[in-house]
Rosetta silent file (secondary structure, phi, psi, omega in degrees, C-alpha in Angstrom):
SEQUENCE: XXXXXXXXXXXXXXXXXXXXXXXXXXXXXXXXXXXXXXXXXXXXXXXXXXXXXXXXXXXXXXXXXXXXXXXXXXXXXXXXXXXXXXXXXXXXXXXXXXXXXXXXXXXXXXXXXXXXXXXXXXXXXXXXXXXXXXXXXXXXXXXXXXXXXXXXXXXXXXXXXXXXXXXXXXXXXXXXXXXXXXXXXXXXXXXXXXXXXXXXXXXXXXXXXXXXXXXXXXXXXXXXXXXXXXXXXXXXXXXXXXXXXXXXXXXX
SCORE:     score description
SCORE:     0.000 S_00000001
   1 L     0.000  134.147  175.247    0.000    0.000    0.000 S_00000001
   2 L   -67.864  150.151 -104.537    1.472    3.405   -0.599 S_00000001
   3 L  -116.738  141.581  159.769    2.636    5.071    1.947 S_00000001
   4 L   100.310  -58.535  162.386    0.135    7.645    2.899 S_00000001
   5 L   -52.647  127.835  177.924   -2.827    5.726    1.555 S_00000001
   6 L  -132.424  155.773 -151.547   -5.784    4.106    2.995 S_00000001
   7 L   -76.481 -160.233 -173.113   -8.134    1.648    1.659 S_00000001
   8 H  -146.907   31.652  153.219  -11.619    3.207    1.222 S_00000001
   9 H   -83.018  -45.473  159.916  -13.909    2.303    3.621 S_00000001
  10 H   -18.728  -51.008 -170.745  -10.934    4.135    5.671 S_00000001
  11 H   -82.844  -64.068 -170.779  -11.155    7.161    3.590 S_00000001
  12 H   -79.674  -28.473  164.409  -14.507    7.746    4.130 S_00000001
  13 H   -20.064  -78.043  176.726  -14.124    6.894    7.675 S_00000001
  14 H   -38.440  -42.750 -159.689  -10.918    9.439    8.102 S_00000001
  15 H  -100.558  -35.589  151.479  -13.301   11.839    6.202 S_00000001
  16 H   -43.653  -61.503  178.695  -16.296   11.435    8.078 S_00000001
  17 H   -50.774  -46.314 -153.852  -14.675   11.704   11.070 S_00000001
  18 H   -66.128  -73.856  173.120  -12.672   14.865   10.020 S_00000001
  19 H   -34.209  -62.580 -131.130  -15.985   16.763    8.929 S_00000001
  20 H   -95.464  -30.192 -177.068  -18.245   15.862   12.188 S_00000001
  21 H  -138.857   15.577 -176.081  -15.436   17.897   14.390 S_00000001
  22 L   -93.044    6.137  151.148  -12.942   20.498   12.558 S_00000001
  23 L   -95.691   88.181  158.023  -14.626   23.602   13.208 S_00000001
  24 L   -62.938  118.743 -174.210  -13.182   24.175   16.625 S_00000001
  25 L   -89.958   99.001  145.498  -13.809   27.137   17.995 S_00000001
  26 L     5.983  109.132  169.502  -10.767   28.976   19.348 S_00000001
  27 L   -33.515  102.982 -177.612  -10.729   30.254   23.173 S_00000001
  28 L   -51.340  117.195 -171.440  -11.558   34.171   23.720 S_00000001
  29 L  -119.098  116.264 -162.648   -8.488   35.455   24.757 S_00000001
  30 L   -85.279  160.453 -178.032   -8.778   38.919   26.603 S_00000001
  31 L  -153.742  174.051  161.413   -6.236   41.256   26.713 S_00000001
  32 L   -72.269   -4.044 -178.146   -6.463   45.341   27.520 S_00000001
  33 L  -102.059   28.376  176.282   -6.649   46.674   24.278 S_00000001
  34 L   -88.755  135.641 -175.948   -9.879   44.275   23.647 S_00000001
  35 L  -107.475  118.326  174.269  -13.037   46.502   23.347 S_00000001
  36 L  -121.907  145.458  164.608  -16.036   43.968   24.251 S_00000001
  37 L   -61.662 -174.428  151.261  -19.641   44.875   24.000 S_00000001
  38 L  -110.071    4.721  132.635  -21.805   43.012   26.501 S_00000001
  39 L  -105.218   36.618  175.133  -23.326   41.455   23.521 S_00000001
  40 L  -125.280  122.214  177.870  -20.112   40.206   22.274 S_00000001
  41 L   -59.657  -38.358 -177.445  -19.314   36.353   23.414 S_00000001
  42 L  -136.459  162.003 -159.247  -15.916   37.477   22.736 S_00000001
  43 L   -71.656 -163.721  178.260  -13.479   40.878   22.565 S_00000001
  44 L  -157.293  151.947 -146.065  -12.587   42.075   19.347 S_00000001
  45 E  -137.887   84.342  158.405   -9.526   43.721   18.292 S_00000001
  46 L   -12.935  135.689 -177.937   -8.423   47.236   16.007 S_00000001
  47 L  -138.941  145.024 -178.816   -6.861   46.802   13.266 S_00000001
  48 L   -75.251  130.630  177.458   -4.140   49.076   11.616 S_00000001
  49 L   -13.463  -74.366 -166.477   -5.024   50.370    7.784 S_00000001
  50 L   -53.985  -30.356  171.781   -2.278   48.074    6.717 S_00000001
  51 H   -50.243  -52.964  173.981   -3.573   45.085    9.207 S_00000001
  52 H  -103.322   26.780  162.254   -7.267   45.419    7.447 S_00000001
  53 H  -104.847  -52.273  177.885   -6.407   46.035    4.141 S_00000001
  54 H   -63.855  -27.211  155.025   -4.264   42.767    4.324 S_00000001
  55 H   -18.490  -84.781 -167.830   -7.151   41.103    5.955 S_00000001
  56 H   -72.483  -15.379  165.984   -9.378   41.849    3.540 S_00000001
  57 H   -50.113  -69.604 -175.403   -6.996   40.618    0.904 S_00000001
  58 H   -41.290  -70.584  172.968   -6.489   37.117    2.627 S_00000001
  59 H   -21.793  -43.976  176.505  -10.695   37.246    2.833 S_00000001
  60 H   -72.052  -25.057 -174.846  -10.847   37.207   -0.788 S_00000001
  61 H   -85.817  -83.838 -175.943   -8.484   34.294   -1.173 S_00000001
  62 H   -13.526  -69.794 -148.508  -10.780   31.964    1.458 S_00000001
  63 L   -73.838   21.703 -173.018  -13.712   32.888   -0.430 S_00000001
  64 L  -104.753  106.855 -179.625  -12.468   31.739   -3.685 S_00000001
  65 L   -62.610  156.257 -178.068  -13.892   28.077   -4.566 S_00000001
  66 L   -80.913  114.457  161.307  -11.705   25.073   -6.404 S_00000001
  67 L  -121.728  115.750  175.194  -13.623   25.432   -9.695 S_00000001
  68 L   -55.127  -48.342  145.477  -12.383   22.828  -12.166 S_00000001
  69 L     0.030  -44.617 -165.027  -13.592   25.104  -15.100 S_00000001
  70 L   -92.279  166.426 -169.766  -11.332   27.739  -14.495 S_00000001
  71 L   -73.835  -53.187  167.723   -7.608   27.724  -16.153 S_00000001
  72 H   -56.917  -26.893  165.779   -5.461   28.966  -13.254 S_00000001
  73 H  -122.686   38.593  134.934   -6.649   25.990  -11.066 S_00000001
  74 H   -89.396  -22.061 -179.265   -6.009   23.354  -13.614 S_00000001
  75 H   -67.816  -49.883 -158.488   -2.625   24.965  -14.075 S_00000001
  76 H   -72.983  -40.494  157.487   -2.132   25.244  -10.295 S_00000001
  77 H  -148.379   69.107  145.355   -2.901   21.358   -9.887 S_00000001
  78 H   -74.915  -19.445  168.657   -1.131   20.160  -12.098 S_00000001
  79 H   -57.074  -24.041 -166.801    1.811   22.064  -10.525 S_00000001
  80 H  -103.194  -15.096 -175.097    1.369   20.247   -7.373 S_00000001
  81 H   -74.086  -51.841 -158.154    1.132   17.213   -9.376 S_00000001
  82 H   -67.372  -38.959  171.468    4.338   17.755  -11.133 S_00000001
  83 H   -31.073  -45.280 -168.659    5.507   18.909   -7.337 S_00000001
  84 H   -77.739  -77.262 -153.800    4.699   15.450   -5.766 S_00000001
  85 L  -118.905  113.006  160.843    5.681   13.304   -8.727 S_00000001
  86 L   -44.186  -52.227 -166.048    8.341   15.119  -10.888 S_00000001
  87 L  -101.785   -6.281  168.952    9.514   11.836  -13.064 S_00000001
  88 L   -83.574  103.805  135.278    5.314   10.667  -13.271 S_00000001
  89 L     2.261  112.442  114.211    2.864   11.557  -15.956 S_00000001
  90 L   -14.378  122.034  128.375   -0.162   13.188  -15.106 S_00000001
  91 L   -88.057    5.197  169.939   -2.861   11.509  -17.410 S_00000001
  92 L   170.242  168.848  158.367   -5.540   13.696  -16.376 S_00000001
  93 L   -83.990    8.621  178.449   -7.210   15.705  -13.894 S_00000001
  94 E  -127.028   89.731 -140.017   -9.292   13.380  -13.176 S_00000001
  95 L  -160.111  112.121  179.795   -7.218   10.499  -12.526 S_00000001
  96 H   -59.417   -7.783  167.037   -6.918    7.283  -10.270 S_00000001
  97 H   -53.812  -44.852  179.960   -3.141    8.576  -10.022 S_00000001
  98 H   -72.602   29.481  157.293   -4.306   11.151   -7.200 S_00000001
  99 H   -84.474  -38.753  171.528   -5.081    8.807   -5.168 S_00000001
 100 L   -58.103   24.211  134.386   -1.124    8.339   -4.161 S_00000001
 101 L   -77.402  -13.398  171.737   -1.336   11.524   -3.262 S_00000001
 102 L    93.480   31.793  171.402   -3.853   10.750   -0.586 S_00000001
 103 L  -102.126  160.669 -169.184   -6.781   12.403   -1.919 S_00000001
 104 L   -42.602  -49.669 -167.397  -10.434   10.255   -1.681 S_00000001
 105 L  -139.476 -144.387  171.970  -10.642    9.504   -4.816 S_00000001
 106 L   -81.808  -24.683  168.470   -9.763   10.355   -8.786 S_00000001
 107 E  -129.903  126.671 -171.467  -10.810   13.991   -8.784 S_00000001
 108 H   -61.722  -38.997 -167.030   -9.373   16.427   -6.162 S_00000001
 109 H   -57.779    1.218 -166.367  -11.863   18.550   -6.944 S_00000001
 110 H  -132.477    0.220  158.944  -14.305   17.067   -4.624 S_00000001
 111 L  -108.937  -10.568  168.241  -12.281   17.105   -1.769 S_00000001
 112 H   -63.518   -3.085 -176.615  -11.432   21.378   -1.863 S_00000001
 113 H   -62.923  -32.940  170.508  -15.243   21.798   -0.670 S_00000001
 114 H   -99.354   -1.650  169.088  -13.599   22.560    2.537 S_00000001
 115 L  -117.675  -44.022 -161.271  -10.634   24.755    2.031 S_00000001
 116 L    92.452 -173.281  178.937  -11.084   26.193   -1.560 S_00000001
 117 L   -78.168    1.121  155.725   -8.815   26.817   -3.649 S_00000001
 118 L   -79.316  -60.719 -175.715   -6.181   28.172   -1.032 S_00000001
 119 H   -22.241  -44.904 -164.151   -5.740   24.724    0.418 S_00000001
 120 H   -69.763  -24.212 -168.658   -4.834   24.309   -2.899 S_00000001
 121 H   -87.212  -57.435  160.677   -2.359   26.992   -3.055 S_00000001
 122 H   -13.537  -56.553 -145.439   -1.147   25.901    0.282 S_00000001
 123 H   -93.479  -18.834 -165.443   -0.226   22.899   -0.636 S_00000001
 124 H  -108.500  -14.187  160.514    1.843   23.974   -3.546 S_00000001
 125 H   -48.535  -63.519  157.305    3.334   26.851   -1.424 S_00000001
 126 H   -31.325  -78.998 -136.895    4.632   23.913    0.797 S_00000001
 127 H   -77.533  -15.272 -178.773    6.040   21.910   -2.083 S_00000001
 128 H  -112.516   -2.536  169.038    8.384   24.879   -3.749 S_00000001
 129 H   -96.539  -20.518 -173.375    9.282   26.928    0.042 S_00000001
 130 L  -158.147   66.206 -157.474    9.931   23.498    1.677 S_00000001
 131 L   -66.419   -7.477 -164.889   10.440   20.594   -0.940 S_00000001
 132 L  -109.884   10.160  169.669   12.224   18.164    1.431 S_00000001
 133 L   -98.510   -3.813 -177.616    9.437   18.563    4.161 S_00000001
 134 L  -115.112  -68.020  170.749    6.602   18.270    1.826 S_00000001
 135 H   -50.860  -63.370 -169.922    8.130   14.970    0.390 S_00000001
 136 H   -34.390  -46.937 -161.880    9.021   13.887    3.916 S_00000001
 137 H   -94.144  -19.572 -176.918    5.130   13.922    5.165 S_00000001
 138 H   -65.000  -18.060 -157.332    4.055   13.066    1.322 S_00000001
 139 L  -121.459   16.805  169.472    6.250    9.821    1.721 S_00000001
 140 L    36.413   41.643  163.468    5.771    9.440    5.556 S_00000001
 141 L   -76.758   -8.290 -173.230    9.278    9.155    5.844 S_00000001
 142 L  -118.702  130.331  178.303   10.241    9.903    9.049 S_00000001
 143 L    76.762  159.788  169.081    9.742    8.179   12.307 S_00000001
 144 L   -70.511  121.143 -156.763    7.805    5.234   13.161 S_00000001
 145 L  -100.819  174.196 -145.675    4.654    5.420   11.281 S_00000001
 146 L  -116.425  132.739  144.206    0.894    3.856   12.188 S_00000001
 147 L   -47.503  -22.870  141.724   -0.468    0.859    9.590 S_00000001
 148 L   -89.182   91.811 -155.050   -2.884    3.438    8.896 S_00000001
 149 L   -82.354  166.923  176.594   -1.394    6.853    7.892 S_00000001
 150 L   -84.777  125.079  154.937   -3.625   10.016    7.624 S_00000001
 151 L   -57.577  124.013 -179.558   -3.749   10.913    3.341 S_00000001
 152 L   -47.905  -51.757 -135.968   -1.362   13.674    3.100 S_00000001
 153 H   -87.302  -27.040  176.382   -3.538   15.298    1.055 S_00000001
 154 H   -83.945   -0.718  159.325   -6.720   15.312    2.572 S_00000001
 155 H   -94.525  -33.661  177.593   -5.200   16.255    5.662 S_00000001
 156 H   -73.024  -38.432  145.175   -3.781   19.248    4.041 S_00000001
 157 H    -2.807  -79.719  179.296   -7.386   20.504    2.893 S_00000001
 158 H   -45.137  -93.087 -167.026   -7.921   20.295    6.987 S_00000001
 159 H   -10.511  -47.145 -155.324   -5.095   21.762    7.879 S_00000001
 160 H   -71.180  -44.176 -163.124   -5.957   24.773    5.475 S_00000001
 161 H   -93.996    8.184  161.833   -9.726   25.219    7.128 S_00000001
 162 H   -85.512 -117.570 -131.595   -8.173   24.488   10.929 S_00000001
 163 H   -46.855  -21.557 -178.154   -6.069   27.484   10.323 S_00000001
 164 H  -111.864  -12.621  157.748   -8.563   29.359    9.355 S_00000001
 165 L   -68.150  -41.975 -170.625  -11.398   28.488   12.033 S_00000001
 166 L   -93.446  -14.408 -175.087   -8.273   29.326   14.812 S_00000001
 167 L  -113.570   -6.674  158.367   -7.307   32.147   13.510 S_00000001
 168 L    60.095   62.511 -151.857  -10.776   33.468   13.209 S_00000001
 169 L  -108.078   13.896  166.645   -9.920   34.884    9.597 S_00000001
 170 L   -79.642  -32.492  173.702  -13.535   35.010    8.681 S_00000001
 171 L   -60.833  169.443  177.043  -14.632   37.899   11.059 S_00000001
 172 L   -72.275  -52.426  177.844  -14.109   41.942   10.439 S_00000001
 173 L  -101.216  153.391  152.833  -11.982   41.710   13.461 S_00000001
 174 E   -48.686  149.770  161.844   -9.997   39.386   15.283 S_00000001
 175 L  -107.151   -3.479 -159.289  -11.535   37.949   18.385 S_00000001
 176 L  -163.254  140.670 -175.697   -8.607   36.139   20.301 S_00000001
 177 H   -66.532  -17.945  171.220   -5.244   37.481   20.653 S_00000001
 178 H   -68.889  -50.916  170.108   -3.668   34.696   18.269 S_00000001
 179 H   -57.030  -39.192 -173.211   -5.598   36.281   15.517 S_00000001
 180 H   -71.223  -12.150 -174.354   -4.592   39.733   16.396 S_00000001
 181 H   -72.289  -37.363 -147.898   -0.678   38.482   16.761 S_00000001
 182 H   -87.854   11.170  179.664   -0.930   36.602   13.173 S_00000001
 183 H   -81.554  -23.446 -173.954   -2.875   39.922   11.451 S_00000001
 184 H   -69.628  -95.645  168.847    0.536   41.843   12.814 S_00000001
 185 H     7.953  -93.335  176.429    2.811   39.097   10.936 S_00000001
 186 H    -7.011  -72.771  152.726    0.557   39.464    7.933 S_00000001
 187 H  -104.559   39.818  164.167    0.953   42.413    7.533 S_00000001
 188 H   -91.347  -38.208 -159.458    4.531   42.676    7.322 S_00000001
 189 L  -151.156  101.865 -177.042    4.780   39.301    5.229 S_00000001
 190 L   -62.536   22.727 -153.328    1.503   38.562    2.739 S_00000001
 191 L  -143.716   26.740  179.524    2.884   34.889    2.383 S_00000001
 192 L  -102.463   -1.024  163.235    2.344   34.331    6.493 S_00000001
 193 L   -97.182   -8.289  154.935   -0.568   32.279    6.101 S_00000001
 194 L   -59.640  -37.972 -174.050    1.164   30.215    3.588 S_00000001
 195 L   -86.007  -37.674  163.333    3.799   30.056    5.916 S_00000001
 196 L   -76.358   -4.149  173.821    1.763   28.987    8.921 S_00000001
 197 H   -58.668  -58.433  178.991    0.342   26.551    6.833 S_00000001
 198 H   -89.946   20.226 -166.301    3.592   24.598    6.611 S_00000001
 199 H  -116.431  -58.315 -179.129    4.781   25.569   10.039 S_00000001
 200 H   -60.664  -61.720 -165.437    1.399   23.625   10.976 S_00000001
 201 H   -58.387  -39.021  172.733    1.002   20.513    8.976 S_00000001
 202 H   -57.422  -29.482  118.012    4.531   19.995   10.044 S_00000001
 203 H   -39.735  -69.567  174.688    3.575   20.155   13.149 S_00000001
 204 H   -71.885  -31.593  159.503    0.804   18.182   13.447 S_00000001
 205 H   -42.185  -53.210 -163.099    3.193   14.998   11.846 S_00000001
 206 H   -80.203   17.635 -169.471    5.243   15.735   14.342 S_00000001
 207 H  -128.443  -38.885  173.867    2.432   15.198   17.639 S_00000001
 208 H   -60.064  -58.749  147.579    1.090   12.549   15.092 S_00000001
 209 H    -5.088  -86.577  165.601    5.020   10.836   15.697 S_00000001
 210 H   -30.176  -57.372  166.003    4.592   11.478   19.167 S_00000001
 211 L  -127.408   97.290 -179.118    1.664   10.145   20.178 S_00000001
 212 L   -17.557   81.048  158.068    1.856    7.117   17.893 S_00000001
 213 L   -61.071  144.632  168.883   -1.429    7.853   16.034 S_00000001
 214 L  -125.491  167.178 -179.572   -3.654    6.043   13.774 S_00000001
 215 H   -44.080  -47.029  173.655   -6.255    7.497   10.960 S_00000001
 216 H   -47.163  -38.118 -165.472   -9.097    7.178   13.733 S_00000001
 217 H   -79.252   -6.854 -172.381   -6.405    9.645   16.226 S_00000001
 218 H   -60.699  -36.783 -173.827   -6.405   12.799   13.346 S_00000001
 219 H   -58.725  -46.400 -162.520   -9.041   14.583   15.060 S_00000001
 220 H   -69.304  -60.749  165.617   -7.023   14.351   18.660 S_00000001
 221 H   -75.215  -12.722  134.880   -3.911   15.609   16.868 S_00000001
 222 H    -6.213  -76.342 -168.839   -5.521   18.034   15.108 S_00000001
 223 H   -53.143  -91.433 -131.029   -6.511   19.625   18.464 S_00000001
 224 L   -66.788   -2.157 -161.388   -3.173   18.796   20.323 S_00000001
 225 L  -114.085  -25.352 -178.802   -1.253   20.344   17.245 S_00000001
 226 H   -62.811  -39.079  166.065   -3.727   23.188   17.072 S_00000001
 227 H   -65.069  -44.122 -168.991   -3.104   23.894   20.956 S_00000001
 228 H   -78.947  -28.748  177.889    0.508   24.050   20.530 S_00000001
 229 H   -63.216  -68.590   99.932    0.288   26.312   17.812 S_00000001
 230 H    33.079  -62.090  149.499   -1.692   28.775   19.507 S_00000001
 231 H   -24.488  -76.492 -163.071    0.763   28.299   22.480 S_00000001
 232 H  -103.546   19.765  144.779    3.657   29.500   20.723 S_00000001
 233 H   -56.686  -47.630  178.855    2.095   32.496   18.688 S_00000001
 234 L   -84.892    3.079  179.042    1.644   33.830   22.087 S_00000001
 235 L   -54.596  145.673 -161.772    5.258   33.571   23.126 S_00000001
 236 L  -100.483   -1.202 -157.379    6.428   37.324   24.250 S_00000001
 237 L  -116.925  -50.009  171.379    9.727   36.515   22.283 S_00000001
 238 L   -10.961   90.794  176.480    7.619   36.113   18.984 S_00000001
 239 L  -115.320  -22.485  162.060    8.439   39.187   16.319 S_00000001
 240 L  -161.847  160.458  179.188    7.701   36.995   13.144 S_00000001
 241 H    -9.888  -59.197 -168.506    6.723   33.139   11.950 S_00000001
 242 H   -52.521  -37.327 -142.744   10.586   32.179   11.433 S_00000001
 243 H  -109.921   22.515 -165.569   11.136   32.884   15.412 S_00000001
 244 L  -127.645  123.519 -156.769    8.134   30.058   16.325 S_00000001
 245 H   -50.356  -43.201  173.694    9.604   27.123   17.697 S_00000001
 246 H   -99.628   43.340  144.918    8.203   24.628   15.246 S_00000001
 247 H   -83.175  -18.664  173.621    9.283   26.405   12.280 S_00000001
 248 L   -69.182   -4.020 -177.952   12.671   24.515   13.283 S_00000001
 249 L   -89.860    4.752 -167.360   10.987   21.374   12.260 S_00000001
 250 L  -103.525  112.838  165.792   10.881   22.728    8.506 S_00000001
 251 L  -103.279  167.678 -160.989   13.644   21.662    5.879 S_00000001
 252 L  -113.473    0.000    0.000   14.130   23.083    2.618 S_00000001
């Protein structure tokens, strides 16, 4: 079986499961500059021109759907295609080939319903800022791995909408001081949710490592990788992405 792959009563297991609990909602974290209403569950946070300009940028990219139709995201993945497997032929975009890649089935397209078409750009952000760490978790190379690995790919989709449920990036404002740290990051460096992307998934392999997980355990590390994240965003030593401890897990 390929590494990565699961048979496919798994897959929808692994996908079921996945669905039923990743929008976690992220702890209200108060601070003194939070202005709360008394009909606000949680504070909310100012944002600088450049902070909510950048924002609103990001906003547009979420809201953009995986539409097979359009040219720029058949171009984009087959680039992730060519990304993965460099010396393999593509025979289509519709193809029983993605399944080594760990998506459900023969068309990708039907698993972006939950990130859009930034997951997708995530994923290929990964494979050309950090090619020997995006092969590492495509090819579950490292460490002792679980007869039943989580599909890379379909875990990056998650990843993409976990990041964006914790990070609250749907709101006008931040709500929780982790959003308001990563809109400062942001806007200094538009590529920081690309970059926390692969700071994360890398991260969650490694707590997947850790606590010797199986495809049933994704949810649990989800959370426990999600916690940690969150953790060291709030570090007082933080001034940008690169300085967050488990960016040291990332090789080029």
């Amino acid at each position: 079986m390929t590494p990565g792959l699961m048979c496919d009563d798994a897959q929808i297991c692994f996908a079921e499961a996945v669905a039923g609990s990743a929008a976690w909602l992220g702890r209200g974290l108060s601070c003194v500059c939070a202005q709360r209403r008394e009909s606000d569950a949680r504070p909310s946070f100012d944002l600088t021109p450049s902070e909510e300009e950048c924002l609103q940028r990001l906003q547009i990219r979420i809201d953009i759907a995986y539409n097979s139709s359009i040219l720029e995201h058949q171009e984009a993945l087959r680039a992730l295609w060519n990304a993965a497997f460099p010396d393999e032929e593509l025979h289509g975009l519709i193809s029983e080939q993605w399944k080594e890649m760990g998506w459900q089935g023969k068309d990708p397209s039907t698993d972006f319903r939950g990130g859009g078409f930034i997951s997708l750009e995530n994923l290929l952000f990964f494979a050309r800022k950090f090619p020997k760490s995006f092969k590492d978790l495509l090819w579950k190379q490292e460490g002792n791995r679980s007869a039943w690995e989580y599909p890379f790919a379909v875990a990056g989709v998650n990843i993409t909408f976990m990041l964006i449920q914790m990070l609250d990036l749907e709101a006008v404002k931040p709500r929780t001081m982790v959003g308001a740290i990563f809109l400062k990051f942001l806007s200094e460096d538009e590529s920081a949710f690309d970059l926390l992307y692969c700071i994360a998934f890398k991260l969650m392999d490694h707590q997947w490592l850790a606590m010797r997980a199986s495809y049933m355990d994704f949810n649990t590390v989800m959370k426990t990788a999600r916690h940690q994240l969150e953790r060291e965003l709030l570090l007082e030593d933080i001034t940008r992405l690169e300085d967050l401890p488990s960016y040291s897990l990332l090789t080029r």
